[in-house]
Amino acid sequence: MAVPLLRALFRSDSASAETSAESSPSPVEALCRVFCVLAAGALLSILVSAGVCALMPGPDGRGRLVLAFGLIGLLLLAGAVYSGLRMVRQALLDSRQNSECLLEAKQRALELAALYDTSHDVSVQYELSTLLQTILERAKNLLSAAGCAIFLYDSEHHDFEIAAEVGVGMPVGSHLPMDRGPAGHVARTREPLILKDYGSWPDRSEYIRKLPIKSTVLVPMMRGGELVGVLGVHELVGTSREFNEADARLLSLFADNAASAVRVARLLEAVRDSEERFRIAARCASDIVYDWDLADDSVVFFGARYDQLRAENQTVARTRQEFWDTLHPDDLKRVRKAFHGHLESGTLFSEEYRISDGKGSYLVVSDRAMAIRNQKGKAVRLIGAVTDITERKRAEQMKTDFVSFVTHQLRTPLSGVKWMLELAMETLDNPEEMQSFVRDARISTDRLIGLVNDLLDVSRLERGSLKVARRPIDLAGLTREVVAELDPLVKDKRQRFSVLAPEGLPEPWVDPQLIRQAVLNLIANAVKYTPEEGEIRVRIEAGDGGLRWEIRDTGIGIPPADMRKLFEKFYRAGNVLAVETEGTGLGLYLVRLIVERFGGKVWCESEEGVGSTFMFTLPLENGEV
């Protein structure tokens, strides 16, 4: 960086000298020309006087002419002598000035050579602490000063840090405000500052107010218009040296080169710190962390789990094709679609799938990754983590099997109790009070059977063992049937209920019994949690490759804190418990399982005290999910 700058300086000086030389002659040259003209005039006058003496016959006319030309010649000769003396004097003066300029030029050449060597030493340093010490020593030696300090700009706190110093014992690591001290002045003005007496500077920073600094010169360290820091060189109290403009210019040239080196070193240090933190986190994690270079199709793995696999001599995929080959055939299409979708859309890649363990069995893993893209937006790397969730899935399966077993065992005796109660109510002549007891028992038994049925449905849907009979259905007609079934409840609460569905809606391929169960749950909830004389509206419309079904009510709404867990198993919102203490917390979970079973999506928008809107979508294509 210094060489082009030096060349430019020398070209500028030489061009300036050449222009000056061409525009006007030097003083010595002008005096020389005058001397020559006067000497030539004196010689000519003497020759004319001699010629007159030889040629003119009369003594009177000849004497006057000889006298006239003689006087002219003497005057010209005197002028020539005077011009010659001035020329000699000017030549001596020019000689002395040229000697001084030569000495200055030699000094400048030595300084520029030192600047080049210093800048070169700085530019090859990449470790920040070593670089800062090199800058200190080179700047101090460049100006033959007693001390030097580097104030690095901290963009996060908008102040300066005394990053390094030598000479006076500044408190390294301390932070200085931007609005105080010489360094702050240089940062604000972006111009060099020369202080002949630092002790008289009125706005000194308290950290360095009492330091024995006499004179100082500070310059900004700039990189592409961005402030990197301030470089200061100083002399101690007791010395007479004062810095000048030449010192400031020389130090500014060096500071610009040093700023570039500091910026590069700080960036490299940040990269090294980030990489080290990443590696430490990867080593401490139980996951397999991977860095997949998509251009070269190569993978680097980290993590304790990977170390364990390597110790067991288990092979892992190193290319994209090797990775696809390890996936379970039933999961391959889904994972490939999600992977390519992530590369195109940029959304987080998060999938659970089965992968071969190399021993004839499959592990269940959770894979989360995010692509790193170049300036054109193309994915070039994939950073992710893979977690072995085989044991967790096995535990979930055991829990599901247990629920299925318990519910099957409960259903038979509960059905028997219900049948016996119904028989007792029909055949026995019980007192009215006994009738009330039996009626309550029957209601409780119905509730238990409903819970068991819900648990069975959840278990079957989670295991994927529920038989699904797909066929095209009229979703609007099915909705109106459910509304008619719940009409007594609606009328009892004097609610306004409407179903809006245009004619000719496409028919999705779904199981009508399952979709009816989802619609029934959503409508029953709306009726239950909407107060008397409230309003409930159902809207069905086509769009985005499927059908959208929504129900909007003016009920109690859902608190924001409960929205995230709304469709989880056994979860009930806090304000719902205040209205209806009975409930299983399975209704909305079942709705989600059913809708997602057919490739749809369910969600909710709500405002507490205003109402809720539950929505789900169903695709139209006839394909197994």
XYZ file of C-alpha atoms in Angstrom:
625
model
C 0.000 0.000 0.000
C 2.908 2.396 0.698
C 4.732 1.952 -2.648
C 2.020 3.489 -4.895
C 1.714 6.346 -2.407
C 5.472 7.081 -2.537
C 5.477 6.925 -6.307
C 2.593 9.360 -6.429
C 4.449 11.733 -4.094
C 7.608 11.662 -6.205
C 5.644 12.103 -9.445
C 3.814 15.047 -7.906
C 7.073 16.736 -6.776
C 8.836 16.217 -10.103
C 5.824 17.348 -12.122
C 5.567 20.497 -9.993
C 9.255 21.270 -10.495
C 9.038 20.756 -14.240
C 5.997 23.010 -14.517
C 7.701 25.733 -12.485
C 10.855 25.504 -14.603
C 8.933 25.798 -17.849
C 6.812 28.749 -16.722
C 9.588 31.244 -15.705
C 13.447 31.451 -15.718
C 15.438 31.351 -12.510
C 16.843 34.639 -10.995
C 20.423 33.695 -11.952
C 19.389 33.143 -15.563
C 17.652 36.544 -15.671
C 20.683 38.358 -14.210
C 22.985 36.504 -16.604
C 20.956 37.728 -19.557
C 21.115 41.343 -18.270
C 24.883 41.057 -17.725
C 25.412 39.784 -21.253
C 23.343 42.554 -22.787
C 25.143 45.284 -20.805
C 28.605 43.824 -21.473
C 27.811 43.545 -25.168
C 26.535 47.144 -25.200
C 29.720 48.392 -23.444
C 31.951 46.530 -25.912
C 29.967 47.904 -28.827
C 30.287 51.478 -27.501
C 34.066 51.093 -27.138
C 34.363 49.752 -30.671
C 32.240 52.582 -32.096
C 34.357 55.140 -30.193
C 37.534 53.631 -31.647
C 36.073 53.657 -35.134
C 35.125 57.312 -34.853
C 38.678 58.233 -33.856
C 40.054 56.452 -36.895
C 37.627 57.632 -39.529
C 36.583 61.183 -38.716
C 39.114 63.848 -39.914
C 38.027 66.825 -37.714
C 39.176 66.899 -34.117
C 36.149 68.824 -32.851
C 33.400 66.526 -34.078
C 35.489 63.458 -33.439
C 36.193 64.437 -29.845
C 32.528 64.921 -28.999
C 31.515 61.607 -30.528
C 34.333 59.736 -28.840
C 33.386 61.293 -25.513
C 29.701 60.413 -25.960
C 30.315 56.815 -26.928
C 32.943 56.481 -24.216
C 30.496 57.667 -21.537
C 27.820 55.266 -22.833
C 30.331 52.417 -22.803
C 31.428 53.228 -19.232
C 27.815 53.314 -18.047
C 27.062 50.003 -19.742
C 30.250 48.502 -18.336
C 29.332 49.667 -14.833
C 25.863 48.129 -15.247
C 27.435 44.906 -16.454
C 29.754 44.824 -13.414
C 26.798 45.479 -11.076
C 24.720 42.760 -12.758
C 27.647 40.380 -12.527
C 27.985 41.032 -8.810
C 24.244 40.442 -8.324
C 24.477 37.281 -10.420
C 27.322 35.962 -8.269
C 25.401 36.817 -5.096
C 22.219 35.124 -6.415
C 24.253 32.099 -7.483
C 25.689 31.773 -3.990
C 22.183 32.132 -2.497
C 20.763 29.525 -4.880
C 23.638 27.213 -4.115
C 22.921 27.474 -0.384
C 19.183 26.896 -0.954
C 19.880 23.934 -3.203
C 22.078 22.442 -0.516
C 19.299 22.853 2.021
C 16.726 21.358 -0.383
C 19.047 18.465 -1.052
C 19.423 17.818 2.649
C 15.632 18.029 3.102
C 15.086 15.716 0.148
C 17.523 13.222 1.623
C 15.679 13.468 4.949
C 12.300 12.985 3.232
C 13.678 10.005 1.331
C 14.909 8.466 4.573
C 11.521 9.096 6.221
C 9.599 7.643 3.288
C 11.885 4.620 3.201
C 11.303 4.163 6.925
C 7.557 4.565 6.348
C 7.637 1.898 3.642
C 9.575 -0.535 5.837
C 7.296 0.211 8.784
C 4.097 -0.235 6.758
C 5.449 -3.485 5.327
C 6.195 -4.823 8.818
C 2.659 -3.939 9.919
C 0.917 -5.378 6.863
C 2.275 -8.905 7.410
C 0.917 -9.155 10.983
C -2.438 -10.917 11.458
C -2.582 -11.542 15.221
C -4.168 -8.442 16.779
C -2.137 -8.112 19.995
C 1.153 -8.644 18.157
C 0.066 -6.218 15.440
C -0.740 -3.485 17.955
C 2.674 -3.818 19.606
C 4.340 -3.647 16.180
C 2.403 -0.481 15.332
C 3.454 1.097 18.636
C 7.146 0.430 18.140
C 7.182 1.428 14.471
C 5.247 4.676 15.026
C 7.460 5.618 17.963
C 10.614 4.963 15.955
C 9.228 6.690 12.860
C 9.091 10.027 14.690
C 11.897 9.207 17.159
C 9.481 9.908 20.018
C 9.350 8.771 23.634
C 5.962 7.042 23.583
C 2.955 6.005 21.545
C -0.655 4.898 22.166
C -3.438 3.315 20.129
C -7.073 4.183 20.889
C -9.367 1.686 19.099
C -12.949 2.703 18.386
C -15.582 0.495 20.051
C -18.681 0.727 17.847
C -20.816 -1.215 20.338
C -20.295 1.304 23.162
C -19.457 4.301 20.923
C -16.263 5.114 22.809
C -12.506 4.430 22.714
C -10.514 1.650 24.304
C -6.846 2.200 25.125
C -5.818 -0.924 23.247
C -2.031 -0.631 23.573
C 0.588 1.900 24.695
C 4.268 2.344 25.370
C 6.165 5.121 27.112
C 4.017 6.626 29.890
C 1.958 3.828 31.452
C -1.547 4.568 30.152
C -4.233 2.295 31.663
C -4.603 -0.257 28.851
C -8.155 -1.595 28.573
C -9.772 1.579 29.911
C -12.533 3.222 27.875
C -12.547 6.922 26.991
C -15.659 8.878 25.990
C -15.949 10.184 22.438
C -16.700 13.747 23.576
C -13.579 14.209 25.736
C -9.848 14.371 25.234
C -7.607 14.813 22.177
C -8.525 11.376 20.801
C -12.214 12.278 20.872
C -11.444 15.582 19.111
C -9.561 13.755 16.336
C -12.395 11.209 15.994
C -15.002 13.945 15.606
C -13.028 16.122 13.175
C -11.212 13.286 11.345
C -8.190 15.640 11.181
C -4.700 15.427 12.777
C -4.155 17.316 16.045
C -0.827 18.765 17.218
C -0.530 19.854 20.856
C 2.694 21.630 21.770
C 1.750 21.559 25.467
C -0.616 18.745 26.421
C -0.901 20.040 29.980
C -2.664 23.179 28.744
C -5.296 21.278 26.744
C -8.567 22.191 28.499
C -10.537 19.021 27.772
C -8.225 16.181 28.792
C -9.611 12.738 29.703
C -9.458 11.941 33.411
C -7.663 8.633 32.798
C -4.602 10.322 31.274
C -4.853 13.816 32.785
C -1.896 13.308 35.160
C 0.428 11.462 32.786
C 3.782 13.173 32.067
C 3.057 14.078 28.440
C 4.584 17.296 27.073
C 3.780 17.501 23.359
C 1.771 15.090 21.269
C 0.494 14.515 17.743
C -2.635 12.441 17.110
C -4.011 11.286 13.743
C -7.151 9.313 12.786
C -6.835 5.695 11.657
C -9.244 5.484 8.722
C -10.221 2.552 6.510
C -12.512 3.268 3.563
C -14.089 6.261 5.298
C -14.678 4.240 8.485
C -13.010 5.192 11.765
C -10.866 2.369 13.152
C -9.147 4.326 15.909
C -6.693 7.110 16.757
C -2.895 6.847 16.783
C -0.980 9.182 19.102
C 2.763 9.815 19.476
C 4.073 11.915 22.377
C 7.105 13.366 24.111
C 7.575 13.436 27.864
C 7.653 16.410 30.203
C 11.183 17.871 30.385
C 11.938 17.713 26.665
C 11.856 20.710 24.323
C 10.786 18.949 21.163
C 7.557 20.067 19.504
C 5.870 18.124 16.734
C 5.144 19.881 13.412
C 2.989 19.498 10.312
C 5.582 17.286 8.600
C 5.413 14.858 11.540
C 1.614 14.836 11.325
C 1.647 14.124 7.575
C 4.150 11.293 7.956
C 2.231 9.769 10.863
C -1.073 10.066 8.930
C 0.345 8.063 6.022
C 1.458 5.349 8.414
C -1.848 5.407 10.359
C -3.903 4.727 7.223
C -1.849 1.618 6.443
C -2.011 0.549 10.092
C -5.814 0.998 10.105
C -6.209 -1.441 7.224
C -4.049 -4.004 9.013
C -5.967 -3.559 12.299
C -9.333 -3.973 10.580
C -8.218 -7.189 8.879
C -6.759 -8.526 12.154
C -9.964 -7.736 14.075
C -12.069 -9.485 11.445
C -9.810 -12.535 11.517
C -9.917 -12.563 15.320
C -13.738 -12.413 15.266
C -13.819 -15.299 12.788
C -11.421 -17.350 14.922
C -13.439 -16.659 18.081
C -16.683 -17.586 16.347
C -15.184 -20.773 14.957
C -13.760 -21.711 18.350
C -17.102 -21.151 20.089
C -18.795 -23.226 17.413
C -16.332 -26.081 17.870
C -16.594 -25.993 21.673
C -20.400 -26.005 21.507
C -20.301 -28.852 19.002
C -17.971 -30.890 21.219
C -20.147 -30.338 24.271
C -23.405 -31.152 22.496
C -24.815 -34.639 22.313
C -25.850 -33.967 18.700
C -23.921 -34.546 15.513
C -23.137 -31.104 14.107
C -22.308 -30.960 10.410
C -20.985 -28.454 7.884
C -22.027 -29.489 4.386
C -20.235 -27.794 1.466
C -22.902 -27.974 -1.239
C -20.569 -26.893 -4.043
C -17.988 -29.626 -3.382
C -20.630 -32.018 -1.962
C -18.507 -32.819 1.086
C -19.423 -32.944 4.784
C -17.436 -32.231 7.952
C -18.848 -33.571 11.246
C -18.363 -32.486 14.888
C -19.775 -33.451 18.251
C -19.561 -36.067 20.973
C -22.015 -38.372 19.220
C -19.914 -38.283 16.045
C -16.797 -39.097 18.076
C -18.665 -42.065 19.520
C -19.662 -43.318 16.059
C -16.095 -42.942 14.852
C -14.813 -44.871 17.876
C -17.292 -47.652 17.011
C -16.017 -47.631 13.383
C -19.471 -46.787 12.095
C -19.597 -45.154 8.686
C -21.383 -41.855 8.077
C -22.494 -40.269 4.805
C -19.915 -37.991 3.214
C -21.795 -36.966 0.049
C -25.374 -36.149 -0.798
C -25.984 -39.459 -2.572
C -24.531 -41.436 0.333
C -26.887 -39.536 2.633
C -29.961 -40.352 0.507
C -28.916 -44.016 0.404
C -29.017 -44.246 4.225
C -32.620 -42.976 4.551
C -35.555 -45.313 5.061
C -37.326 -45.743 1.691
C -40.648 -44.598 3.170
C -39.079 -41.310 4.359
C -36.851 -40.570 1.354
C -39.374 -38.707 -0.816
C -40.622 -36.520 2.033
C -37.135 -35.569 3.256
C -35.834 -34.828 -0.254
C -38.821 -32.578 -0.899
C -38.260 -30.713 2.373
C -34.521 -30.415 1.675
C -34.957 -28.910 -1.783
C -37.766 -26.714 -0.475
C -35.389 -25.301 2.118
C -32.714 -24.555 -0.490
C -35.281 -22.690 -2.593
C -37.314 -20.861 0.065
C -34.787 -20.352 2.862
C -37.105 -21.536 5.641
C -35.616 -23.621 8.444
C -35.068 -27.265 7.494
C -36.499 -29.380 10.337
C -37.453 -32.994 9.752
C -37.677 -36.278 11.621
C -36.801 -39.393 9.658
C -35.344 -42.891 9.888
C -31.746 -43.510 8.916
C -29.755 -46.748 8.678
C -27.352 -47.532 11.513
C -25.249 -49.746 9.225
C -26.288 -52.875 11.137
C -29.580 -53.658 9.468
C -31.707 -51.420 11.724
C -32.883 -47.833 11.570
C -32.453 -44.920 13.967
C -34.992 -42.126 14.258
C -33.286 -38.717 14.080
C -34.308 -35.075 14.232
C -32.447 -32.932 11.688
C -32.389 -29.092 11.877
C -30.329 -27.050 9.430
C -29.994 -23.654 7.791
C -28.278 -22.829 4.506
C -25.582 -20.171 4.095
C -26.014 -18.259 0.841
C -23.685 -16.229 -1.368
C -24.326 -12.685 -2.585
C -26.560 -14.011 -5.378
C -28.766 -15.844 -2.870
C -27.586 -19.319 -3.880
C -27.139 -21.845 -1.070
C -23.462 -22.811 -0.822
C -23.242 -24.443 2.630
C -25.604 -26.169 5.042
C -24.975 -25.961 8.795
C -27.074 -28.304 10.905
C -27.404 -30.662 13.843
C -28.761 -34.206 13.989
C -30.203 -35.619 17.233
C -30.824 -39.303 17.832
C -34.425 -39.473 19.096
C -34.841 -43.227 18.766
C -35.293 -43.780 22.504
C -37.699 -40.875 22.788
C -39.804 -42.228 19.950
C -39.739 -45.679 21.516
C -40.967 -44.202 24.806
C -43.722 -42.319 22.997
C -44.756 -45.527 21.262
C -44.849 -47.368 24.591
C -47.021 -44.607 26.043
C -49.378 -44.777 23.070
C -49.589 -48.567 23.335
C -50.294 -48.262 27.044
C -53.117 -45.766 26.454
C -54.560 -48.071 23.803
C -54.429 -51.051 26.152
C -56.007 -49.166 29.090
C -58.791 -47.682 26.997
C -59.661 -51.060 25.536
C -59.832 -52.510 29.032
C -62.054 -49.646 30.241
C -64.446 -49.620 27.345
C -66.015 -53.032 27.903
C -67.029 -52.622 31.582
C -68.200 -49.060 30.987
C -70.404 -50.215 28.124
C -71.834 -52.897 30.410
C -72.585 -50.332 33.134
C -74.305 -48.104 30.621
C -76.430 -50.980 29.289
C -77.456 -52.039 32.802
C -78.398 -48.457 33.741
C -80.506 -48.090 30.614
C -82.217 -51.410 31.395
C -82.880 -50.342 34.976
C -84.452 -47.080 33.860
C -86.736 -48.855 31.414
C -87.885 -51.799 33.534
C -87.811 -50.782 37.177
C -90.334 -48.640 38.906
C -87.822 -46.568 40.867
C -88.613 -43.553 42.944
C -87.930 -40.144 41.378
C -84.786 -39.629 43.419
C -83.396 -42.989 42.253
C -84.226 -42.005 38.683
C -82.127 -38.884 39.175
C -79.196 -40.884 40.505
C -79.387 -43.351 37.636
C -79.635 -40.473 35.147
C -76.518 -38.844 36.584
C -74.708 -42.167 36.469
C -75.640 -42.564 32.848
C -74.381 -39.059 32.004
C -71.110 -39.759 33.761
C -70.810 -43.084 31.972
C -71.428 -41.361 28.623
C -68.665 -38.894 29.450
C -66.267 -41.723 30.324
C -67.116 -43.535 27.109
C -66.538 -40.313 25.173
C -63.140 -39.956 26.824
C -62.251 -43.548 25.997
C -63.365 -43.099 22.391
C -61.259 -39.960 22.095
C -58.249 -41.744 23.568
C -58.725 -44.623 21.150
C -58.948 -42.275 18.190
C -55.846 -40.395 19.318
C -53.931 -43.644 19.779
C -54.904 -44.944 16.348
C -54.120 -41.682 14.604
C -50.742 -41.377 16.326
C -49.810 -44.934 15.396
C -51.205 -44.586 11.884
C -53.278 -47.730 12.410
C -56.666 -46.076 11.919
C -58.275 -47.319 8.722
C -59.173 -44.409 6.454
C -61.865 -44.695 3.791
C -61.274 -41.805 1.429
C -63.917 -40.532 -0.928
C -65.013 -37.144 -2.257
C -67.348 -35.419 0.200
C -69.607 -32.377 0.174
C -67.984 -30.434 3.001
C -70.727 -27.788 3.037
C -73.463 -30.431 3.263
C -71.607 -32.270 6.021
C -71.263 -29.003 7.967
C -74.988 -28.266 7.694
C -75.768 -31.770 8.993
C -73.618 -31.162 12.073
C -75.269 -27.765 12.627
C -78.708 -29.419 12.446
C -77.604 -31.985 15.043
C -76.561 -29.205 17.444
C -79.569 -26.997 16.678
C -81.287 -27.673 20.047
C -78.242 -26.346 21.910
C -78.066 -23.295 19.635
C -81.730 -22.491 20.162
C -81.452 -23.062 23.897
C -78.793 -20.296 24.057
C -80.641 -18.118 21.494
C -77.500 -17.887 19.353
C -77.418 -16.691 15.726
C -75.829 -19.356 13.526
C -75.084 -19.084 9.782
C -73.259 -21.191 7.191
C -71.930 -19.414 4.097
C -70.740 -21.673 1.286
C -70.990 -20.977 -2.471
C -72.483 -23.515 -4.835
C -70.247 -25.846 -6.796
C -67.426 -26.133 -4.301
C -64.861 -28.849 -5.181
C -64.977 -31.992 -3.081
C -61.869 -33.085 -1.153
C -60.926 -36.770 -0.884
C -61.147 -37.500 2.835
C -62.729 -39.881 5.309
C -66.196 -38.382 5.994
C -66.413 -39.819 9.525
C -63.110 -38.326 10.606
C -63.792 -34.921 9.020
C -67.258 -34.951 10.584
C -65.632 -35.514 13.972
C -63.295 -32.522 13.424
C -66.147 -30.261 12.278
C -68.330 -31.405 15.197
C -65.596 -30.624 17.739
C -65.035 -27.113 16.354
C -68.746 -26.234 16.126
C -69.531 -27.717 19.557
C -66.712 -25.659 21.103
C -68.008 -22.489 19.450
C -71.530 -23.112 20.789
C -70.260 -24.039 24.242
C -67.990 -21.011 24.740
C -70.156 -18.389 23.044
C -72.561 -16.671 25.478
C -76.308 -16.457 25.002
C -77.491 -14.383 22.015
C -73.997 -14.538 20.568
C -73.195 -15.041 16.895
C -71.447 -17.936 15.136
C -70.599 -17.945 11.436
C -69.147 -20.741 9.313
C -67.554 -19.924 5.950
C -66.303 -22.431 3.367
C -64.423 -21.328 0.252
C -61.988 -22.647 -2.342
C -58.486 -21.360 -2.919
C -54.756 -22.173 -2.958
C -55.324 -25.687 -4.300
C -57.799 -26.730 -1.613
C -60.768 -25.868 0.584
C -60.689 -23.482 3.521
C -63.158 -24.020 6.370
C -63.487 -21.483 9.165
C -65.782 -20.821 12.114
C -65.924 -17.408 13.775
C -67.646 -16.814 17.114
C -68.208 -13.973 19.557
C -67.228 -16.088 22.550
C -64.817 -15.696 25.433
C -61.701 -15.796 23.224
C -58.331 -17.293 24.112
C -55.542 -15.610 26.140
C -52.354 -14.941 24.117
C -50.291 -17.070 26.515
C -52.452 -20.129 25.706
C -52.345 -19.821 21.908
C -49.041 -21.680 21.497
C -50.283 -24.833 23.275
C -53.845 -24.728 22.010
C -53.631 -27.860 19.826
C -51.542 -29.947 22.231
C -52.779 -33.114 23.919
C -54.757 -32.661 27.179
C -54.307 -28.868 27.124
C -57.150 -26.536 28.126
C -56.944 -22.745 28.306
C -57.237 -21.069 31.694
C -60.387 -19.066 30.910
C -62.051 -22.210 29.499
C -61.717 -23.950 32.862
C -63.628 -21.094 34.481
C -66.562 -21.605 32.079
C -66.608 -25.407 31.721
C -64.803 -27.547 34.290
C -65.527 -30.814 32.457
C -63.474 -31.685 29.379
C -60.670 -33.947 28.238
C -58.412 -31.493 26.425
C -58.357 -33.892 23.459
C -60.859 -32.226 21.137
C -58.551 -29.719 19.394
C -55.677 -32.212 19.445
C -57.909 -34.674 17.596
C -58.885 -31.962 15.117
C -55.207 -31.313 14.374
C -54.407 -35.030 13.964
C -57.360 -35.532 11.615
C -56.688 -32.474 9.443
C -52.963 -33.208 9.195
C -53.771 -36.848 8.403
C -55.233 -35.596 5.120
C -52.421 -33.140 4.360
C -54.204 -30.071 5.707
C -53.371 -27.416 8.282
C -55.340 -26.050 11.247
C -54.782 -22.800 13.162
C -56.589 -20.221 15.245
C -56.844 -16.446 15.591
C -58.365 -15.071 18.772
C -58.735 -12.059 21.041
C -59.725 -12.644 24.630
C -63.170 -11.243 25.390
C -63.925 -10.646 21.691
C -64.054 -14.057 20.045
C -62.125 -16.698 18.126
C -61.742 -17.918 14.566
C -60.690 -21.524 13.964
C -59.603 -22.440 10.439
C -58.414 -25.508 8.596
C -57.537 -26.327 5.005
C -57.914 -29.575 3.032
C -56.110 -30.358 -0.238
C -58.178 -31.547 -3.194
C -55.819 -34.135 -4.704
C -56.552 -37.803 -4.165
C -53.331 -39.090 -2.634
C -52.362 -41.006 0.458
C -50.493 -39.012 3.066
